[in-house]
């Protein structure tokens, strides 16, 4: 089969690999019909995530068709069209039993601090991902779901992470009616978080980024007020002014490890890997939220330390909420919102790239060329 | 205002938001939010039909965090550790918990060694690494590299100059090392001059 393969920071290529075998009785092998590149894949691509090995296939957003099932699989059959949450999880450990699917303890030998994620380094379990023609899906009776007939492929693939994560991020904000919600980052997760904030009754949604084309999308797609932080001397002061010097009730960090806007923070983390992630957006979030407010962190950070302004968070009495999204918990409600026409995930898709050209796809997404917001990957076998 | 008790008025009244934004307030009641409460004990909800999963065969000694009591039953098998990078990774896992910076710094070091190993191996393979195609850099020409940046006030343009150094620098260093190595080998292989006359 053909698969994307990591060759080192900023370098990937497509190689021939063996179709993955069944390794556990509850495994399924899925023939990938559509995948996506996630903003967090760029952290791997840039060499920021420890234990990212040459030869690994990335990709934690994918859908496909069941190609083979292990002997204990009961809920899927060969030929089923399935969507697969980015979490690998057992469904039965202490954490899964409480719905914390993203914190599963039975699927990641390499770390206890994070569960299993497809194609996301050995720190997240060492599973090859879905930017390939076939992928191994452990716990087929737990993770994947048959895609409802009415759900289109491009909408389904965005439910496997970006939409679910944005929606989850808004929920972690504990938004109450009339709350002012600020979202840092107008990438896919930020756009979905902004859109979801309205579902939860926000009174005002403000999106901040430095890429004007993404802010334009935030206005049209998510009905948000927008601020381009490059146009202001200090975006925190601007947020105070915009909120009558109170600060926002809820701030969502939808940027994560490669946040820009402070040369030193960005370069020491994203370029020289001396921090687990650049905390620029997180620090802005801490400073922009009102005292007693809530910061929801959806941006992904590496396991190393980061220079976070924890003192301000403590002194302001903030509630900091965060987690990798337990994707499948979100699906029933998201399906309802999509069917009702409240959400149309595929509206943010800008590029559809054949697997053979995935190196260009990563560069376009990473360098933000061509007004790229969300690139999808189409495997040859699709 | 922050200095008085009342919350500032919204620029757009709630009723107008409800009319204008599709689905506004559909999840206003926290009971309708699937992530609330955060923890819900319901072992039957996941579809798992086991208390503890069957164990996946361990085909090689699988590295694991020392914070785990034992090897978890299911794990990825993407890239078994090998070579010098594999040895460094094994030390990182065997000696240091996730709470120690040494654990992560060793893993990052191993990643860099792994890249050099793979790069050297590719040079003696039928498919050597190609930094042009593997970086996708040609998309700069086909996907508006210049116009995507010029006049756009993008903050990342300020450190764009670092990228060629970070991406190309290791290749230059490897090239210089290779050149130096070849010179040393050639010098040693040359017969020593015999004094005449």
Coordinates of C-alpha atoms in Angstrom, one line a residue:
Chain A
X1 CA 0.0 0.0 0.0
X2 CA 1.0 3.6 -0.4
X3 CA 1.5 5.6 2.8
X4 CA 2.8 9.0 3.9
X5 CA 6.1 8.5 5.8
X6 CA 8.0 10.9 8.1
X7 CA 11.6 11.4 7.1
X8 CA 12.7 14.1 9.5
X9 CA 11.6 17.7 10.4
X10 CA 9.9 19.4 7.5
X11 CA 10.3 16.3 5.3
X12 CA 7.8 13.6 4.4
X13 CA 7.3 11.3 1.4
X14 CA 5.1 8.6 0.1
X15 CA 6.4 5.0 0.4
X16 CA 5.3 1.5 -0.3
X17 CA 4.4 -0.3 3.0
X18 CA 2.8 -3.6 3.9
X19 CA -1.0 -3.5 4.6
X20 CA -1.1 -3.6 8.4
X21 CA -2.1 -7.0 9.8
X22 CA -4.6 -7.8 12.6
X23 CA -2.6 -7.7 15.8
X24 CA -5.3 -8.1 18.3
X25 CA -8.6 -9.9 18.2
X26 CA -10.6 -6.7 18.3
X27 CA -8.7 -5.0 15.6
X28 CA -10.1 -3.9 12.2
X29 CA -8.2 -2.9 9.1
X30 CA -9.8 0.1 7.4
X31 CA -9.2 1.1 3.8
X32 CA -8.9 4.8 4.0
X33 CA -11.2 6.8 1.7
X34 CA -10.5 10.3 3.0
X35 CA -8.1 11.8 5.5
X36 CA -7.1 15.2 6.6
X37 CA -4.1 17.1 7.8
X38 CA -4.6 18.5 11.3
X39 CA -3.0 21.6 12.7
X40 CA -1.4 19.4 15.3
X41 CA 0.1 17.2 12.6
X42 CA 2.3 20.2 11.9
X43 CA 3.9 19.9 15.4
X44 CA 5.0 16.4 14.3
X45 CA 6.0 17.6 10.9
X46 CA 8.1 20.4 12.5
X47 CA 9.9 17.9 14.8
X48 CA 8.4 19.3 18.0
X49 CA 6.8 16.1 19.5
X50 CA 9.3 13.8 21.3
X51 CA 9.7 10.3 20.0
X52 CA 8.5 11.0 16.4
X53 CA 10.3 8.2 14.5
X54 CA 11.5 8.2 10.9
X55 CA 9.1 5.9 9.0
X56 CA 6.0 6.7 10.9
X57 CA 2.8 7.4 9.1
X58 CA 0.8 10.4 10.4
X59 CA -2.9 11.1 10.3
X60 CA -5.5 11.0 13.0
X61 CA -8.5 12.3 11.0
X62 CA -9.7 9.7 8.6
X63 CA -12.7 7.7 7.4
X64 CA -12.9 4.6 5.3
X65 CA -14.3 1.2 4.6
X66 CA -13.7 -1.9 6.8
X67 CA -11.3 -4.2 4.9
X68 CA -10.8 -6.9 7.6
X69 CA -11.9 -7.6 11.1
X70 CA -10.4 -9.5 14.0
X71 CA -12.2 -12.6 15.4
X72 CA -13.8 -10.8 18.4
X73 CA -15.2 -7.9 16.5
X74 CA -19.0 -7.8 16.8
X75 CA -20.2 -4.4 15.7
X76 CA -18.5 -4.0 12.3
X77 CA -18.5 -6.0 9.1
X78 CA -16.3 -5.9 6.1
X79 CA -17.6 -3.3 3.7
X80 CA -19.0 -1.0 6.4
X81 CA -18.3 2.7 5.8
X82 CA -16.8 4.0 9.1
X83 CA -15.6 7.1 10.8
X84 CA -12.8 6.7 13.3
X85 CA -12.3 9.1 16.3
X86 CA -8.7 10.2 16.6
X87 CA -8.5 8.6 20.1
X88 CA -7.4 5.0 20.3
X89 CA -9.2 3.7 23.5
X90 CA -10.2 0.4 25.1
X91 CA -13.6 1.4 26.5
X92 CA -13.1 -0.4 29.8
X93 CA -10.3 1.1 31.8
X94 CA -10.9 3.4 34.8
X95 CA -10.9 6.4 32.6
X96 CA -12.9 5.0 29.7
X97 CA -15.5 3.8 32.1
X98 CA -16.0 7.4 33.1
X99 CA -16.2 8.7 29.5
X100 CA -12.6 10.0 29.5
X101 CA -11.9 8.2 26.2
X102 CA -9.0 10.4 25.4
X103 CA -7.3 9.4 28.6
X104 CA -7.4 5.7 28.1
X105 CA -4.8 3.8 30.2
X106 CA -4.7 0.6 28.2
X107 CA -3.4 1.7 24.8
X108 CA -0.2 3.7 25.3
X109 CA 2.8 2.0 26.8
X110 CA 5.0 5.1 26.0
X111 CA 3.3 7.5 28.3
X112 CA 0.7 7.6 31.0
X113 CA 0.0 11.3 30.6
X114 CA -1.7 10.9 27.2
X115 CA -3.9 8.2 25.7
X116 CA -3.5 6.7 22.3
X117 CA -3.7 8.8 19.1
X118 CA -3.4 7.5 15.6
X119 CA -0.2 8.6 13.8
X120 CA 0.9 10.9 16.5
X121 CA 4.4 9.8 17.5
X122 CA 5.4 7.0 19.9
X123 CA 4.6 9.4 22.8
X124 CA 1.0 8.8 21.8
X125 CA 1.3 5.0 21.5
X126 CA 3.2 4.4 18.3
X127 CA 0.2 3.8 16.1
X128 CA 0.5 4.4 12.4
X129 CA -2.1 6.9 11.1
X130 CA -4.6 7.2 8.3
X131 CA -2.7 9.3 5.8
X132 CA -2.3 6.1 3.9
X133 CA -4.3 3.6 2.0
X134 CA -4.9 1.2 4.9
X135 CA -4.8 1.6 8.7
X136 CA -5.0 -0.6 11.7
X137 CA -7.9 0.4 14.0
X138 CA -7.7 -1.2 17.5
X139 CA -10.8 -1.8 19.5
X140 CA -13.1 -1.8 16.5
X141 CA -16.2 -2.4 18.7
X142 CA -15.4 0.7 20.7
X143 CA -13.9 3.5 18.6
X144 CA -15.3 3.5 15.0
X145 CA -18.9 4.1 14.0
X146 CA -20.7 3.3 10.8
X147 CA -21.3 6.6 9.0
X148 CA -25.0 7.5 8.8
X149 CA -26.2 7.4 5.2
X150 CA -27.1 11.1 5.2
X151 CA -23.6 12.2 6.4
X152 CA -21.3 13.2 3.5
X153 CA -17.7 12.1 3.6
X154 CA -16.2 15.5 4.0
X155 CA -18.4 16.3 6.9
X156 CA -17.8 12.9 8.5
X157 CA -14.0 13.2 8.3
X158 CA -14.1 16.6 10.1
X159 CA -16.2 15.0 12.9
X160 CA -13.2 12.7 13.7
X161 CA -11.3 15.5 15.3
X162 CA -11.5 19.2 14.2
X163 CA -15.3 19.7 14.7
X164 CA -15.5 17.5 17.8
X165 CA -12.5 19.3 19.4
X166 CA -13.8 22.8 18.7
X167 CA -17.3 21.8 20.1
X168 CA -15.6 20.2 23.1
X169 CA -13.5 23.3 23.6
X170 CA -16.6 25.5 23.8
X171 CA -18.1 23.1 26.3
X172 CA -15.1 23.3 28.5
X173 CA -15.6 27.0 28.6
X174 CA -18.8 26.5 30.6
X175 CA -20.4 29.2 28.5
X176 CA -23.5 30.8 30.0
X177 CA -26.2 32.9 28.2
X178 CA -24.7 36.2 27.2
X179 CA -21.1 35.4 27.9
X180 CA -18.3 37.1 26.0
X181 CA -16.2 34.4 24.4
X182 CA -12.8 35.1 22.9
X183 CA -11.2 32.5 20.6
X184 CA -7.5 32.7 19.9
X185 CA -6.8 31.1 16.5
X186 CA -8.9 31.0 13.4
X187 CA -7.8 27.6 12.2
X188 CA -10.3 24.7 11.9
X189 CA -10.6 24.1 15.7
X190 CA -10.9 27.8 16.4
X191 CA -13.6 28.3 13.7
X192 CA -15.6 25.4 15.1
X193 CA -15.1 26.5 18.7
X194 CA -16.4 30.0 17.7
X195 CA -19.4 28.5 15.9
X196 CA -20.1 26.2 18.8
X197 CA -20.0 29.1 21.3
X198 CA -23.2 30.5 19.8
X199 CA -24.9 27.1 20.2
X200 CA -24.2 27.4 24.0
X201 CA -25.7 30.9 24.2
X202 CA -22.7 33.2 23.9
X203 CA -23.6 36.9 23.7
X204 CA -20.5 37.9 21.8
X205 CA -17.8 35.8 20.0
X206 CA -14.5 37.4 19.2
X207 CA -11.8 35.6 17.1
X208 CA -8.2 36.6 17.0
X209 CA -5.5 35.6 14.6
X210 CA -2.8 37.2 12.3
X211 CA -4.0 35.7 9.1
X212 CA -6.6 38.0 7.6
X213 CA -8.1 35.4 5.3
X214 CA -8.9 33.2 8.2
X215 CA -10.4 36.1 10.1
X216 CA -12.6 36.8 7.1
X217 CA -13.7 33.1 7.3
X218 CA -14.4 33.6 11.0
X219 CA -16.7 36.4 10.1
X220 CA -18.6 34.6 7.4
X221 CA -18.6 31.1 8.8
X222 CA -18.8 31.7 12.5
X223 CA -20.5 35.1 12.7
X224 CA -17.6 36.4 14.8
X225 CA -16.1 39.8 15.5
X226 CA -12.5 39.6 14.5
X227 CA -9.2 41.2 15.5
X228 CA -5.9 40.9 13.6
X229 CA -3.4 41.1 16.4
X230 CA -0.7 42.5 14.1
X231 CA -2.8 45.7 13.9
X232 CA -2.6 46.4 17.6
X233 CA 0.3 47.3 19.8
X234 CA -1.0 44.9 22.5
X235 CA -3.9 42.6 21.9
X236 CA -4.5 42.1 25.6
X237 CA -5.2 45.8 26.1
X238 CA -7.4 45.7 23.0
X239 CA -9.5 42.9 24.5
X240 CA -9.8 44.8 27.7
X241 CA -11.0 47.9 25.8
X242 CA -13.4 45.7 23.8
X243 CA -15.0 44.3 27.0
X244 CA -15.3 47.6 28.9
X245 CA -12.1 46.7 30.8
X246 CA -13.7 43.6 32.3
X247 CA -12.1 40.9 30.2
X248 CA -13.8 38.1 28.4
X249 CA -15.9 35.6 30.4
X250 CA -14.4 32.7 28.5
X251 CA -11.2 32.4 26.4
X252 CA -10.4 29.5 24.2
X253 CA -6.9 28.7 23.2
X254 CA -7.2 27.1 19.7
X255 CA -3.6 27.7 18.7
X256 CA -1.3 25.5 20.8
X257 CA 2.4 24.8 20.5
X258 CA 3.4 27.0 17.6
X259 CA 1.6 30.2 18.6
X260 CA 3.2 33.2 17.1
X261 CA 3.2 36.9 18.0
X262 CA 6.2 36.9 20.4
X263 CA 9.4 36.3 18.5
X264 CA 11.3 34.9 21.5
X265 CA 8.6 32.5 22.6
X266 CA 7.9 31.3 19.1
X267 CA 11.5 30.8 18.1
X268 CA 12.6 29.0 21.3
X269 CA 9.7 26.6 21.0
X270 CA 8.7 26.1 17.4
X271 CA 12.1 26.5 15.8
X272 CA 14.6 25.4 18.4
X273 CA 12.4 23.1 20.4
X274 CA 13.5 24.4 23.8
X275 CA 10.0 24.5 25.2
X276 CA 7.1 22.0 24.9
X277 CA 5.2 24.7 23.0
X278 CA 5.0 28.4 22.5
X279 CA 2.7 29.7 25.2
X280 CA 1.9 33.0 23.4
X281 CA -1.8 32.4 22.9
X282 CA -2.2 30.7 26.3
X283 CA -0.6 33.7 28.0
X284 CA -2.7 36.1 26.0
X285 CA -5.8 34.0 27.0
X286 CA -4.8 34.2 30.7
X287 CA -4.4 37.9 30.5
X288 CA -7.5 38.6 28.4
X289 CA -10.0 36.6 30.4
X290 CA -11.8 38.4 33.3
X291 CA -11.0 37.5 36.9
X292 CA -12.9 34.4 37.9
X293 CA -13.2 33.5 34.2
X294 CA -12.5 30.3 32.4
X295 CA -9.7 29.5 29.9
X296 CA -10.3 26.4 27.8
X297 CA -7.2 25.0 26.2
X298 CA -7.7 23.1 22.9
X299 CA -4.3 23.8 21.4
X300 CA -1.9 20.9 21.6
X301 CA 1.3 21.2 23.5
X302 CA 4.3 18.9 23.9
X303 CA 5.2 17.3 27.1
X304 CA 8.2 19.5 27.9
X305 CA 7.8 22.6 30.0
X306 CA 6.5 25.9 28.6
X307 CA 6.8 29.4 30.0
X308 CA 3.2 29.8 31.0
X309 CA 2.2 32.8 33.2
X310 CA 0.8 30.7 35.9
X311 CA 1.0 33.5 38.5
X312 CA -1.6 35.6 36.7
X313 CA -3.9 32.6 36.4
X314 CA -3.7 32.0 40.1
X315 CA -4.1 35.7 41.1
X316 CA -7.1 36.1 38.8
X317 CA -8.8 33.0 40.2
X318 CA -9.1 31.4 36.8
X319 CA -10.5 28.1 36.0
X320 CA -8.2 26.4 33.5
X321 CA -9.9 23.5 31.6
X322 CA -8.4 21.3 29.0
X323 CA -8.1 17.8 27.6
X324 CA -7.8 16.0 24.4
X325 CA -11.4 15.6 23.1
X326 CA -13.2 12.4 23.8
X327 CA -14.5 12.4 20.3
X328 CA -17.2 9.8 20.2
X329 CA -19.0 11.3 23.1
X330 CA -19.7 14.4 21.0
X331 CA -21.0 12.6 17.9
X332 CA -24.7 12.1 18.7
X333 CA -25.2 15.8 19.5
X334 CA -23.0 16.9 16.6
X335 CA -25.0 14.7 14.2
X336 CA -28.2 16.4 15.5
X337 CA -26.7 19.9 14.9
X338 CA -25.5 18.9 11.4
X339 CA -28.9 17.5 10.5
X340 CA -30.6 20.6 11.8
X341 CA -28.3 22.8 9.6
X342 CA -26.6 24.5 12.5
X343 CA -23.2 23.2 11.5
X344 CA -21.7 22.4 8.1
X345 CA -18.2 21.2 8.8
X346 CA -17.0 20.9 5.2
X347 CA -17.5 24.6 4.7
X348 CA -14.0 25.1 6.0
X349 CA -12.3 22.7 3.5
X350 CA -10.0 24.6 1.2
X351 CA -7.8 21.9 -0.4
X352 CA -8.2 18.4 -1.6
X353 CA -4.8 16.8 -2.2
X354 CA -4.0 13.3 -3.6
X355 CA -1.9 11.2 -1.3
X356 CA 1.0 11.2 -3.8
X357 CA 1.2 15.0 -3.4
X358 CA 1.0 15.0 0.4
X359 CA 4.5 16.7 0.8
X360 CA 3.2 19.7 -1.0
X361 CA 0.0 19.5 1.1
X362 CA 2.0 19.7 4.3
X363 CA 4.0 22.6 3.0
X364 CA 1.0 24.6 1.8
X365 CA -0.8 24.0 5.2
X366 CA 2.3 24.7 7.2
X367 CA 3.3 27.9 5.3
X368 CA -0.3 29.0 5.1
X369 CA -0.2 29.4 1.3
X370 CA -3.1 29.8 -1.0
X371 CA -5.5 30.8 1.8
X372 CA -5.3 27.3 3.2
X373 CA -7.6 26.5 6.1
X374 CA -8.2 22.7 6.0
X375 CA -6.5 20.3 3.5
X376 CA -8.0 16.9 2.9
X377 CA -6.0 13.9 1.7
X378 CA -7.4 11.6 -0.9
X379 CA -5.7 8.2 -1.0
X380 CA -5.2 6.4 -4.3
X381 CA -7.2 3.4 -3.3
X382 CA -10.3 5.6 -2.4
Chain B
X1 CA -17.9 48.0 33.5
X2 CA -15.3 46.3 35.7
X3 CA -15.5 49.1 38.3
X4 CA -19.3 48.8 38.9
X5 CA -21.5 45.8 39.7
X6 CA -23.3 45.3 36.4
X7 CA -22.1 43.3 33.4
X8 CA -21.6 45.5 30.3
X9 CA -24.5 45.4 27.8
X10 CA -24.1 43.3 24.8
X11 CA -23.7 45.1 21.4
X12 CA -26.4 42.9 19.9
X13 CA -29.4 41.9 22.1
X14 CA -29.9 38.2 22.8
X15 CA -33.2 38.1 20.9
X16 CA -31.5 39.4 17.8
X17 CA -28.7 36.8 18.1
X18 CA -31.3 34.1 18.4
X19 CA -33.0 35.2 15.2
X20 CA -29.8 35.8 13.3
X21 CA -27.6 32.8 14.2
X22 CA -28.7 29.3 13.2
X23 CA -28.9 27.1 16.3
X24 CA -28.2 29.9 18.8
X25 CA -28.7 28.6 22.3
X26 CA -29.4 25.0 21.2
X27 CA -27.0 23.8 23.9
X28 CA -27.8 26.5 26.4
X29 CA -28.9 24.0 28.9
X30 CA -25.7 22.2 30.2
X31 CA -27.8 18.9 30.2
X32 CA -27.7 19.0 26.4
X33 CA -23.9 19.2 26.3
X34 CA -22.3 15.8 25.8
X35 CA -19.1 16.7 27.7
X36 CA -21.1 17.7 30.9
X37 CA -20.5 16.4 33.4
X38 CA -16.9 15.7 32.6
X39 CA -16.9 12.3 34.2
X40 CA -19.9 9.9 34.0
X41 CA -19.4 6.4 35.3
X42 CA -21.1 4.2 32.6
X43 CA -18.9 1.2 31.7
X44 CA -21.5 -0.1 29.3
X45 CA -21.6 3.0 27.2
X46 CA -18.4 2.4 25.2
X47 CA -19.3 -0.9 23.5
X48 CA -16.5 -2.8 25.2
X49 CA -17.4 -6.4 25.9
X50 CA -14.5 -7.1 28.3
X51 CA -13.3 -5.9 31.7
X52 CA -9.7 -6.1 30.7
X53 CA -8.9 -6.5 27.0
X54 CA -7.0 -9.5 25.5
X55 CA -3.3 -8.9 25.3
X56 CA -1.8 -8.2 22.0
X57 CA 1.3 -10.3 21.4
X58 CA 4.6 -8.6 22.2
X59 CA 6.8 -9.3 19.2
X60 CA 9.8 -7.4 20.6
X61 CA 10.6 -6.0 24.0
X62 CA 8.2 -3.1 23.8
X63 CA 9.6 0.1 25.4
X64 CA 7.2 1.5 28.0
X65 CA 7.0 4.3 30.6
X66 CA 8.2 3.2 34.0
X67 CA 5.0 4.9 35.3
X68 CA 3.0 2.0 34.0
X69 CA 2.6 -1.0 36.2
X70 CA 3.0 -3.3 33.2
X71 CA 2.8 -3.3 29.4
X72 CA -0.7 -2.1 28.5
X73 CA -2.6 -4.8 26.5
X74 CA -2.7 -2.9 23.2
X75 CA 0.0 -0.8 21.6
X76 CA 1.3 0.6 18.4
X77 CA 3.9 -1.2 16.4
X78 CA 4.9 1.5 13.9
X79 CA 8.6 1.8 14.2
X80 CA 10.5 -0.6 16.6
X81 CA 13.6 1.1 18.1
X82 CA 16.8 0.2 16.4
X83 CA 20.3 1.6 15.9
X84 CA 21.8 4.3 18.1
X85 CA 18.6 6.2 18.2
X86 CA 16.8 3.1 19.5
X87 CA 19.4 2.6 22.2
X88 CA 18.9 6.2 23.3
X89 CA 15.2 5.7 23.4
X90 CA 15.5 2.6 25.4
X91 CA 17.6 4.4 28.0
X92 CA 15.1 7.3 28.1
X93 CA 12.2 4.8 28.8
X94 CA 14.1 2.5 31.2
X95 CA 15.7 5.1 33.4
X96 CA 13.5 8.2 33.5
X97 CA 9.8 8.8 34.3
X98 CA 7.7 11.2 32.3
X99 CA 8.1 13.7 35.1
X100 CA 11.8 14.1 34.3
X101 CA 13.1 16.5 31.7
X102 CA 15.9 14.0 30.9
X103 CA 13.3 11.6 29.6
X104 CA 12.0 14.0 27.0
X105 CA 15.3 15.6 26.1
X106 CA 16.8 12.1 25.4
X107 CA 13.8 11.3 23.2
X108 CA 14.2 14.5 21.3
X109 CA 18.0 13.8 20.9
X110 CA 17.1 10.3 19.7
X111 CA 14.8 11.8 17.1
X112 CA 17.6 13.9 15.7
X113 CA 20.0 10.9 15.6
X114 CA 17.3 8.8 14.0
X115 CA 17.0 11.4 11.1
X116 CA 20.8 11.2 10.5
X117 CA 20.7 7.4 10.6
X118 CA 17.8 7.3 8.1
X119 CA 19.5 9.9 5.9
X120 CA 22.7 8.0 5.7
X121 CA 20.9 4.7 5.1
X122 CA 18.9 6.3 2.3
X123 CA 22.2 7.3 0.6
X124 CA 23.0 3.7 0.0
X125 CA 19.5 2.7 -0.9
X126 CA 17.7 2.8 -4.2
X127 CA 15.7 5.8 -3.0
X128 CA 17.9 8.5 -1.4
X129 CA 16.3 11.3 0.4
X130 CA 15.3 14.2 -1.8
X131 CA 15.0 17.5 0.2
X132 CA 13.3 19.2 -2.7
X133 CA 10.4 16.8 -3.1
X134 CA 10.2 15.8 0.6
X135 CA 9.8 19.4 1.8
X136 CA 7.1 20.1 -0.8
X137 CA 9.0 23.4 -1.3
X138 CA 8.0 23.5 -5.0
X139 CA 4.4 24.4 -3.9
X140 CA 5.8 27.8 -3.1
X141 CA 5.7 28.4 -6.9
X142 CA 2.5 26.5 -7.7
X143 CA 0.5 27.9 -4.7
X144 CA 1.2 31.6 -4.5
X145 CA 4.1 31.5 -2.1
X146 CA 5.0 35.1 -2.6
X147 CA 1.5 36.6 -2.8
X148 CA 0.4 34.6 0.2
X149 CA 2.9 36.6 2.3
X150 CA 3.6 39.9 0.7
X151 CA 1.6 42.8 2.1
X152 CA -0.5 40.5 4.4
X153 CA 0.9 41.6 7.8
X154 CA 1.6 38.0 8.7
X155 CA 3.6 37.9 11.9
X156 CA 5.4 34.6 10.8
X157 CA 7.2 36.5 8.0
X158 CA 9.4 38.0 10.7
X159 CA 11.1 34.8 11.3
X160 CA 10.8 33.3 7.8
X161 CA 14.5 33.7 7.3
X162 CA 15.2 31.1 10.0
X163 CA 13.4 28.3 8.1
X164 CA 16.0 27.7 5.4
X165 CA 18.7 27.6 8.1
X166 CA 16.7 25.1 10.2
X167 CA 15.7 22.9 7.3
X168 CA 18.8 23.3 5.2
X169 CA 21.4 23.7 7.9
X170 CA 21.6 20.0 8.9
X171 CA 22.1 19.1 5.2
X172 CA 24.9 21.6 4.9
X173 CA 26.5 20.3 8.1
X174 CA 26.2 16.7 6.9
X175 CA 27.7 17.7 3.5
X176 CA 30.7 19.4 5.1
X177 CA 31.2 16.4 7.5
X178 CA 31.0 14.0 4.5
X179 CA 33.5 16.1 2.5
X180 CA 35.9 16.2 5.5
X181 CA 35.5 12.5 6.0
X182 CA 36.3 11.7 2.4
X183 CA 39.4 14.0 2.6
X184 CA 40.6 12.2 5.7
X185 CA 40.1 8.8 4.2
X186 CA 41.9 9.8 1.0
X187 CA 44.8 11.3 2.9
X188 CA 45.3 8.2 5.0
X189 CA 45.0 5.9 1.9
X190 CA 47.7 7.9 0.0
X191 CA 51.2 6.1 0.1
X192 CA 53.6 8.0 2.3
X193 CA 56.3 9.7 0.3
X194 CA 59.7 7.9 0.3
X195 CA 62.6 10.4 0.6
X196 CA 64.8 10.3 -2.4
X197 CA 68.2 11.6 -3.3

